[in-house]
Amino acid sequence: MKFNDLKVAVYADGADIEGMKAQYAKGYVKGFTTNPSLMKKAGVKDYVSFAKDVVTAIPDLPLSFEVFGDDFETMKKEAKIISKLGKNVFVKIPIMLTDGTSTKALIKELSAEGIQMNITAIFTTEQVKDAVDALADGTKNIISVFAGRLADTGNDPIPVMQETVRLCQAKKGTMSLWASTREVWNIFEADRCGCDIITVPNSVLDKLPSLGKTPIQGSMDTVTTFAKDIKALGFSILG
């Protein structure tokens, strides 16, 4: 299968605004997501200014910005500020607080007010069900399951993603998202599961030009790279 044959929408995952602009210019990315960890890595100093700059640079694709609060009152205030940044903005709400409290009640309240959300940090189908059940009919939302991180724990993410797709399809306007992508192959896995979206970091997006190469071409590229590095080292095993 070729990249152009995929049905899953590829979103870029990052918070480096120049990198986001570069991916936007390429034309194949269908949306963008960010999170606090990515903002820290990118050195973002002012959340609202950063978000406004992104909305200005990318006005016509879905953008997800996460709340920073860890209590319902703060998160609700932040969600309202974020949602007003643009019609293409989704407010990211973690599925739980740091003390383990479910945010289902907050999701239900915000959804009833018409705020479109990206429910994030999900690992289980039970969490997916809670989030989907809390969403108001007729609203547009995203359910982000961290398939990559789930796989990192030794758990198979495929059954979870398949059930996530089924649950999301039962609630009109709710899109399933494969998050924490680790490799290009994950894009094809997400597509096979029927996911609506997959978020992909720039480090993986940069590998897309390799799609279509045969295994033999990959082998040749590898030994050629080794040969160049051997020459650059400038020394010999034989002395």
PDB file of C-alpha atoms in Angstrom:
ATOM      1  CA  MET A   1       0.000   0.000   0.000  1.00  0.00           C
ATOM      2  CA  LYS A   2       1.192   3.508  -0.829  1.00  0.00           C
ATOM      3  CA  PHE A   3       0.873   6.561   1.407  1.00  0.00           C
ATOM      4  CA  ASN A   4      -1.698   8.122  -0.909  1.00  0.00           C
ATOM      5  CA  ASP A   5      -3.894   5.024  -0.560  1.00  0.00           C
ATOM      6  CA  LEU A   6      -4.278   5.472   3.196  1.00  0.00           C
ATOM      7  CA  LYS A   7      -7.632   6.593   4.584  1.00  0.00           C
ATOM      8  CA  VAL A   8      -6.293   7.627   7.995  1.00  0.00           C
ATOM      9  CA  ALA A   9      -5.616  11.360   8.317  1.00  0.00           C
ATOM     10  CA  VAL A  10      -2.048  12.169   9.349  1.00  0.00           C
ATOM     11  CA  TYR A  11      -1.656  14.937  11.929  1.00  0.00           C
ATOM     12  CA  ALA A  12       1.755  16.360  12.868  1.00  0.00           C
ATOM     13  CA  ASP A  13       2.586  16.172  16.573  1.00  0.00           C
ATOM     14  CA  GLY A  14       4.888  18.893  17.890  1.00  0.00           C
ATOM     15  CA  ALA A  15       5.249  22.399  19.304  1.00  0.00           C
ATOM     16  CA  ASP A  16       8.109  23.852  17.274  1.00  0.00           C
ATOM     17  CA  ILE A  17       6.220  26.463  15.286  1.00  0.00           C
ATOM     18  CA  GLU A  18       8.784  26.599  12.481  1.00  0.00           C
ATOM     19  CA  GLY A  19       8.587  22.821  12.164  1.00  0.00           C
ATOM     20  CA  MET A  20       4.795  23.027  12.146  1.00  0.00           C
ATOM     21  CA  LYS A  21       4.895  25.621   9.362  1.00  0.00           C
ATOM     22  CA  ALA A  22       7.260  23.416   7.354  1.00  0.00           C
ATOM     23  CA  GLN A  23       4.970  20.387   7.627  1.00  0.00           C
ATOM     24  CA  TYR A  24       1.952  22.546   6.777  1.00  0.00           C
ATOM     25  CA  ALA A  25       3.685  23.747   3.608  1.00  0.00           C
ATOM     26  CA  LYS A  26       4.220  20.161   2.414  1.00  0.00           C
ATOM     27  CA  GLY A  27       0.468  19.744   2.079  1.00  0.00           C
ATOM     28  CA  TYR A  28      -0.100  16.149   3.209  1.00  0.00           C
ATOM     29  CA  VAL A  29      -0.598  16.801   6.924  1.00  0.00           C
ATOM     30  CA  LYS A  30      -4.298  17.175   7.767  1.00  0.00           C
ATOM     31  CA  GLY A  31      -4.006  18.671  11.266  1.00  0.00           C
ATOM     32  CA  PHE A  32      -1.707  19.397  14.215  1.00  0.00           C
ATOM     33  CA  THR A  33      -1.557  18.419  17.873  1.00  0.00           C
ATOM     34  CA  THR A  34       0.547  19.707  20.764  1.00  0.00           C
ATOM     35  CA  ASN A  35       0.987  18.852  24.438  1.00  0.00           C
ATOM     36  CA  PRO A  36       2.792  20.295  27.496  1.00  0.00           C
ATOM     37  CA  SER A  37       5.803  17.996  27.110  1.00  0.00           C
ATOM     38  CA  LEU A  38       6.264  19.011  23.481  1.00  0.00           C
ATOM     39  CA  MET A  39       5.962  22.678  24.427  1.00  0.00           C
ATOM     40  CA  LYS A  40       8.657  22.218  27.075  1.00  0.00           C
ATOM     41  CA  LYS A  41      10.928  20.507  24.547  1.00  0.00           C
ATOM     42  CA  ALA A  42      10.354  23.290  21.997  1.00  0.00           C
ATOM     43  CA  GLY A  43      11.083  25.990  24.567  1.00  0.00           C
ATOM     44  CA  VAL A  44       7.680  27.687  24.387  1.00  0.00           C
ATOM     45  CA  LYS A  45       7.685  30.644  26.810  1.00  0.00           C
ATOM     46  CA  ASP A  46       4.155  32.052  26.440  1.00  0.00           C
ATOM     47  CA  TYR A  47       1.325  29.584  25.885  1.00  0.00           C
ATOM     48  CA  VAL A  48      -1.338  31.953  24.559  1.00  0.00           C
ATOM     49  CA  SER A  49       1.058  33.834  22.277  1.00  0.00           C
ATOM     50  CA  PHE A  50       2.349  30.538  20.885  1.00  0.00           C
ATOM     51  CA  ALA A  51      -1.186  29.243  20.280  1.00  0.00           C
ATOM     52  CA  LYS A  52      -2.264  32.468  18.585  1.00  0.00           C
ATOM     53  CA  ASP A  53       0.781  32.348  16.314  1.00  0.00           C
ATOM     54  CA  VAL A  54      -0.046  28.773  15.343  1.00  0.00           C
ATOM     55  CA  VAL A  55      -3.686  29.635  14.582  1.00  0.00           C
ATOM     56  CA  THR A  56      -2.530  32.540  12.416  1.00  0.00           C
ATOM     57  CA  ALA A  57      -0.026  30.373  10.539  1.00  0.00           C
ATOM     58  CA  ILE A  58      -2.396  27.401  10.178  1.00  0.00           C
ATOM     59  CA  PRO A  59      -5.944  28.789   9.980  1.00  0.00           C
ATOM     60  CA  ASP A  60      -7.614  26.022   8.000  1.00  0.00           C
ATOM     61  CA  LEU A  61      -6.616  22.727   9.658  1.00  0.00           C
ATOM     62  CA  PRO A  62      -7.601  21.212  13.029  1.00  0.00           C
ATOM     63  CA  LEU A  63      -5.337  22.304  15.901  1.00  0.00           C
ATOM     64  CA  SER A  64      -5.291  20.749  19.375  1.00  0.00           C
ATOM     65  CA  PHE A  65      -4.054  22.681  22.430  1.00  0.00           C
ATOM     66  CA  GLU A  66      -4.055  21.144  25.920  1.00  0.00           C
ATOM     67  CA  VAL A  67      -5.192  22.665  29.204  1.00  0.00           C
ATOM     68  CA  PHE A  68      -2.548  22.949  31.929  1.00  0.00           C
ATOM     69  CA  GLY A  69      -4.794  22.829  35.000  1.00  0.00           C
ATOM     70  CA  ASP A  70      -5.179  19.840  37.311  1.00  0.00           C
ATOM     71  CA  ASP A  71      -8.552  20.726  38.822  1.00  0.00           C
ATOM     72  CA  PHE A  72     -11.925  21.118  37.159  1.00  0.00           C
ATOM     73  CA  GLU A  73     -12.354  24.836  37.860  1.00  0.00           C
ATOM     74  CA  THR A  74      -8.984  25.799  36.360  1.00  0.00           C
ATOM     75  CA  MET A  75      -9.348  23.436  33.422  1.00  0.00           C
ATOM     76  CA  LYS A  76     -12.776  24.811  32.584  1.00  0.00           C
ATOM     77  CA  LYS A  77     -11.473  28.402  32.554  1.00  0.00           C
ATOM     78  CA  GLU A  78      -8.517  27.396  30.385  1.00  0.00           C
ATOM     79  CA  ALA A  79     -10.732  25.413  28.019  1.00  0.00           C
ATOM     80  CA  LYS A  80     -12.897  28.436  27.348  1.00  0.00           C
ATOM     81  CA  ILE A  81      -9.853  30.599  26.591  1.00  0.00           C
ATOM     82  CA  ILE A  82      -8.351  27.997  24.273  1.00  0.00           C
ATOM     83  CA  SER A  83     -11.613  27.306  22.439  1.00  0.00           C
ATOM     84  CA  LYS A  84     -11.960  30.985  21.542  1.00  0.00           C
ATOM     85  CA  LEU A  85      -8.617  31.025  19.712  1.00  0.00           C
ATOM     86  CA  GLY A  86     -10.194  29.752  16.507  1.00  0.00           C
ATOM     87  CA  LYS A  87     -12.986  27.660  15.018  1.00  0.00           C
ATOM     88  CA  ASN A  88     -10.414  25.041  14.037  1.00  0.00           C
ATOM     89  CA  VAL A  89      -9.172  24.624  17.622  1.00  0.00           C
ATOM     90  CA  PHE A  90      -9.811  21.525  19.741  1.00  0.00           C
ATOM     91  CA  VAL A  91      -9.275  21.711  23.504  1.00  0.00           C
ATOM     92  CA  LYS A  92      -7.236  18.784  24.829  1.00  0.00           C
ATOM     93  CA  ILE A  93      -8.567  17.426  28.109  1.00  0.00           C
ATOM     94  CA  PRO A  94      -6.719  14.556  29.855  1.00  0.00           C
ATOM     95  CA  ILE A  95      -8.975  11.622  30.727  1.00  0.00           C
ATOM     96  CA  MET A  96      -7.960  11.912  34.385  1.00  0.00           C
ATOM     97  CA  LEU A  97      -6.364  14.261  36.910  1.00  0.00           C
ATOM     98  CA  THR A  98      -2.987  13.488  38.484  1.00  0.00           C
ATOM     99  CA  ASP A  99      -4.781  12.004  41.507  1.00  0.00           C
ATOM    100  CA  GLY A 100      -6.643   9.550  39.273  1.00  0.00           C
ATOM    101  CA  THR A 101      -9.997  11.355  39.283  1.00  0.00           C
ATOM    102  CA  SER A 102     -11.865  10.842  36.021  1.00  0.00           C
ATOM    103  CA  THR A 103     -12.584  14.003  34.027  1.00  0.00           C
ATOM    104  CA  LYS A 104     -15.788  12.534  32.605  1.00  0.00           C
ATOM    105  CA  ALA A 105     -17.936  15.081  34.468  1.00  0.00           C
ATOM    106  CA  LEU A 106     -15.879  17.990  33.130  1.00  0.00           C
ATOM    107  CA  ILE A 107     -15.952  16.596  29.597  1.00  0.00           C
ATOM    108  CA  LYS A 108     -19.736  16.327  29.804  1.00  0.00           C
ATOM    109  CA  GLU A 109     -20.049  19.922  31.037  1.00  0.00           C
ATOM    110  CA  LEU A 110     -17.752  21.389  28.386  1.00  0.00           C
ATOM    111  CA  SER A 111     -19.338  19.348  25.617  1.00  0.00           C
ATOM    112  CA  ALA A 112     -22.798  20.560  26.619  1.00  0.00           C
ATOM    113  CA  GLU A 113     -21.477  24.095  26.105  1.00  0.00           C
ATOM    114  CA  GLY A 114     -20.432  23.240  22.560  1.00  0.00           C
ATOM    115  CA  ILE A 115     -16.670  23.172  23.113  1.00  0.00           C
ATOM    116  CA  GLN A 116     -14.999  20.743  20.730  1.00  0.00           C
ATOM    117  CA  MET A 117     -12.446  18.605  22.506  1.00  0.00           C
ATOM    118  CA  ASN A 118      -9.591  16.185  22.076  1.00  0.00           C
ATOM    119  CA  ILE A 119      -9.745  13.775  25.011  1.00  0.00           C
ATOM    120  CA  THR A 120      -6.171  12.675  25.625  1.00  0.00           C
ATOM    121  CA  ALA A 121      -3.883  10.354  27.637  1.00  0.00           C
ATOM    122  CA  ILE A 122      -6.275   7.427  27.113  1.00  0.00           C
ATOM    123  CA  PHE A 123      -4.956   3.872  27.498  1.00  0.00           C
ATOM    124  CA  THR A 124      -8.028   1.648  28.006  1.00  0.00           C
ATOM    125  CA  THR A 125     -11.306   0.929  26.263  1.00  0.00           C
ATOM    126  CA  GLU A 126     -13.089   1.718  29.543  1.00  0.00           C
ATOM    127  CA  GLN A 127     -11.646   5.237  29.372  1.00  0.00           C
ATOM    128  CA  VAL A 128     -12.711   5.505  25.751  1.00  0.00           C
ATOM    129  CA  LYS A 129     -16.271   4.544  26.666  1.00  0.00           C
ATOM    130  CA  ASP A 130     -16.374   7.069  29.522  1.00  0.00           C
ATOM    131  CA  ALA A 131     -15.187   9.840  27.231  1.00  0.00           C
ATOM    132  CA  VAL A 132     -17.524   8.994  24.366  1.00  0.00           C
ATOM    133  CA  ASP A 133     -20.521   8.672  26.689  1.00  0.00           C
ATOM    134  CA  ALA A 134     -19.797  12.150  28.104  1.00  0.00           C
ATOM    135  CA  LEU A 135     -19.842  13.854  24.705  1.00  0.00           C
ATOM    136  CA  ALA A 136     -22.986  15.673  23.637  1.00  0.00           C
ATOM    137  CA  ASP A 137     -24.737  14.525  20.481  1.00  0.00           C
ATOM    138  CA  GLY A 138     -23.938  16.641  17.453  1.00  0.00           C
ATOM    139  CA  THR A 139     -20.567  17.875  18.729  1.00  0.00           C
ATOM    140  CA  LYS A 140     -17.217  17.318  17.028  1.00  0.00           C
ATOM    141  CA  ASN A 141     -14.515  15.676  19.135  1.00  0.00           C
ATOM    142  CA  ILE A 142     -11.393  13.508  19.062  1.00  0.00           C
ATOM    143  CA  ILE A 143     -10.571  10.497  21.240  1.00  0.00           C
ATOM    144  CA  SER A 144      -6.783  10.114  21.547  1.00  0.00           C
ATOM    145  CA  VAL A 145      -5.519   6.699  22.597  1.00  0.00           C
ATOM    146  CA  PHE A 146      -1.786   6.482  23.309  1.00  0.00           C
ATOM    147  CA  ALA A 147      -1.184   3.322  21.316  1.00  0.00           C
ATOM    148  CA  GLY A 148       2.582   3.799  21.199  1.00  0.00           C
ATOM    149  CA  ARG A 149       2.945   4.215  24.944  1.00  0.00           C
ATOM    150  CA  LEU A 150       0.616   1.264  25.470  1.00  0.00           C
ATOM    151  CA  ALA A 151       2.895  -0.850  23.284  1.00  0.00           C
ATOM    152  CA  ASP A 152       5.891   0.391  25.299  1.00  0.00           C
ATOM    153  CA  THR A 153       4.396  -1.359  28.346  1.00  0.00           C
ATOM    154  CA  GLY A 154       4.264  -4.677  26.511  1.00  0.00           C
ATOM    155  CA  ASN A 155       0.536  -4.471  25.742  1.00  0.00           C
ATOM    156  CA  ASP A 156      -0.854  -4.992  22.246  1.00  0.00           C
ATOM    157  CA  PRO A 157      -2.554  -1.722  21.209  1.00  0.00           C
ATOM    158  CA  ILE A 158      -4.358  -3.162  18.190  1.00  0.00           C
ATOM    159  CA  PRO A 159      -7.409  -4.631  20.013  1.00  0.00           C
ATOM    160  CA  VAL A 160      -7.765  -1.387  21.982  1.00  0.00           C
ATOM    161  CA  MET A 161      -7.640   0.704  18.824  1.00  0.00           C
ATOM    162  CA  GLN A 162     -10.149  -1.529  17.046  1.00  0.00           C
ATOM    163  CA  GLU A 163     -12.608  -1.192  19.922  1.00  0.00           C
ATOM    164  CA  THR A 164     -11.928   2.555  20.089  1.00  0.00           C
ATOM    165  CA  VAL A 165     -12.902   2.864  16.430  1.00  0.00           C
ATOM    166  CA  ARG A 166     -16.128   0.960  17.071  1.00  0.00           C
ATOM    167  CA  LEU A 167     -17.062   3.106  20.073  1.00  0.00           C
ATOM    168  CA  CYS A 168     -16.283   6.363  18.266  1.00  0.00           C
ATOM    169  CA  GLN A 169     -18.287   5.381  15.211  1.00  0.00           C
ATOM    170  CA  ALA A 170     -21.322   4.939  17.458  1.00  0.00           C
ATOM    171  CA  LYS A 171     -21.216   8.651  18.415  1.00  0.00           C
ATOM    172  CA  LYS A 172     -21.600  10.891  15.357  1.00  0.00           C
ATOM    173  CA  GLY A 173     -18.877  13.510  15.075  1.00  0.00           C
ATOM    174  CA  THR A 174     -16.431  11.596  17.279  1.00  0.00           C
ATOM    175  CA  MET A 175     -13.079  10.737  15.678  1.00  0.00           C
ATOM    176  CA  SER A 176     -10.636   8.051  16.806  1.00  0.00           C
ATOM    177  CA  LEU A 177      -6.951   8.962  17.035  1.00  0.00           C
ATOM    178  CA  TRP A 178      -3.834   6.780  17.303  1.00  0.00           C
ATOM    179  CA  ALA A 179      -1.356   8.748  19.445  1.00  0.00           C
ATOM    180  CA  SER A 180       2.331   8.381  20.432  1.00  0.00           C
ATOM    181  CA  THR A 181       3.445   7.064  17.064  1.00  0.00           C
ATOM    182  CA  ARG A 182       6.848   5.394  17.125  1.00  0.00           C
ATOM    183  CA  GLU A 183       7.488   4.412  13.501  1.00  0.00           C
ATOM    184  CA  VAL A 184       6.154   4.753   9.951  1.00  0.00           C
ATOM    185  CA  TRP A 185       4.587   1.282  10.157  1.00  0.00           C
ATOM    186  CA  ASN A 186       2.230   2.575  12.866  1.00  0.00           C
ATOM    187  CA  ILE A 187       0.530   4.725  10.213  1.00  0.00           C
ATOM    188  CA  PHE A 188      -0.380   1.598   8.277  1.00  0.00           C
ATOM    189  CA  GLU A 189      -1.486  -0.165  11.476  1.00  0.00           C
ATOM    190  CA  ALA A 190      -3.761   2.755  12.349  1.00  0.00           C
ATOM    191  CA  ASP A 191      -5.211   2.667   8.860  1.00  0.00           C
ATOM    192  CA  ARG A 192      -5.910  -1.063   9.087  1.00  0.00           C
ATOM    193  CA  CYS A 193      -7.680  -0.532  12.414  1.00  0.00           C
ATOM    194  CA  GLY A 194      -9.925   2.054  10.770  1.00  0.00           C
ATOM    195  CA  CYS A 195      -8.660   4.989  12.859  1.00  0.00           C
ATOM    196  CA  ASP A 196      -9.740   8.408  11.651  1.00  0.00           C
ATOM    197  CA  ILE A 197      -6.482  10.113  12.656  1.00  0.00           C
ATOM    198  CA  ILE A 198      -2.911   9.340  13.626  1.00  0.00           C
ATOM    199  CA  THR A 199      -0.560  11.911  15.185  1.00  0.00           C
ATOM    200  CA  VAL A 200       2.993  11.633  13.917  1.00  0.00           C
ATOM    201  CA  PRO A 201       6.125  13.453  15.176  1.00  0.00           C
ATOM    202  CA  ASN A 202       8.345  15.224  12.654  1.00  0.00           C
ATOM    203  CA  SER A 203      11.076  12.629  13.206  1.00  0.00           C
ATOM    204  CA  VAL A 204       8.744   9.986  11.744  1.00  0.00           C
ATOM    205  CA  LEU A 205       7.230  12.256   9.093  1.00  0.00           C
ATOM    206  CA  ASP A 206      10.750  12.881   7.792  1.00  0.00           C
ATOM    207  CA  LYS A 207      11.015   9.161   7.006  1.00  0.00           C
ATOM    208  CA  LEU A 208       8.030   9.159   4.625  1.00  0.00           C
ATOM    209  CA  PRO A 209      10.194   9.684   1.517  1.00  0.00           C
ATOM    210  CA  SER A 210      11.509   6.145   2.106  1.00  0.00           C
ATOM    211  CA  LEU A 211       8.059   4.694   1.449  1.00  0.00           C
ATOM    212  CA  GLY A 212       8.012   2.556  -1.671  1.00  0.00           C
ATOM    213  CA  LYS A 213      11.606   1.421  -1.431  1.00  0.00           C
ATOM    214  CA  THR A 214      12.126  -2.317  -1.782  1.00  0.00           C
ATOM    215  CA  PRO A 215      13.849  -4.247   1.011  1.00  0.00           C
ATOM    216  CA  ILE A 216      16.893  -4.658  -1.253  1.00  0.00           C
ATOM    217  CA  GLN A 217      17.069  -0.899  -1.769  1.00  0.00           C
ATOM    218  CA  GLY A 218      16.932  -0.486   2.013  1.00  0.00           C
ATOM    219  CA  SER A 219      19.781  -2.965   2.385  1.00  0.00           C
ATOM    220  CA  MET A 220      21.858  -1.144  -0.241  1.00  0.00           C
ATOM    221  CA  ASP A 221      21.192   2.252   1.393  1.00  0.00           C
ATOM    222  CA  THR A 222      22.350   0.849   4.727  1.00  0.00           C
ATOM    223  CA  VAL A 223      25.659  -0.604   3.515  1.00  0.00           C
ATOM    224  CA  THR A 224      26.293   2.576   1.496  1.00  0.00           C
ATOM    225  CA  THR A 225      25.814   4.650   4.656  1.00  0.00           C
ATOM    226  CA  PHE A 226      28.179   2.342   6.548  1.00  0.00           C
ATOM    227  CA  ALA A 227      30.759   2.730   3.761  1.00  0.00           C
ATOM    228  CA  LYS A 228      30.581   6.541   3.925  1.00  0.00           C
ATOM    229  CA  ASP A 229      31.000   6.482   7.690  1.00  0.00           C
ATOM    230  CA  ILE A 230      33.936   4.063   7.446  1.00  0.00           C
ATOM    231  CA  LYS A 231      35.653   6.468   5.066  1.00  0.00           C
ATOM    232  CA  ALA A 232      34.915   9.400   7.382  1.00  0.00           C
ATOM    233  CA  LEU A 233      36.471   7.531  10.338  1.00  0.00           C
ATOM    234  CA  GLY A 234      39.740   7.445   8.474  1.00  0.00           C
ATOM    235  CA  PHE A 235      41.277   4.384  10.092  1.00  0.00           C
ATOM    236  CA  SER A 236      41.577   0.659   9.420  1.00  0.00           C
ATOM    237  CA  ILE A 237      41.157  -2.512  11.432  1.00  0.00           C
ATOM    238  CA  LEU A 238      44.313  -3.837   9.757  1.00  0.00           C
ATOM    239  CA  GLY A 239      46.376  -0.888  10.902  1.00  0.00           C
TER     240      GLY A 239
END
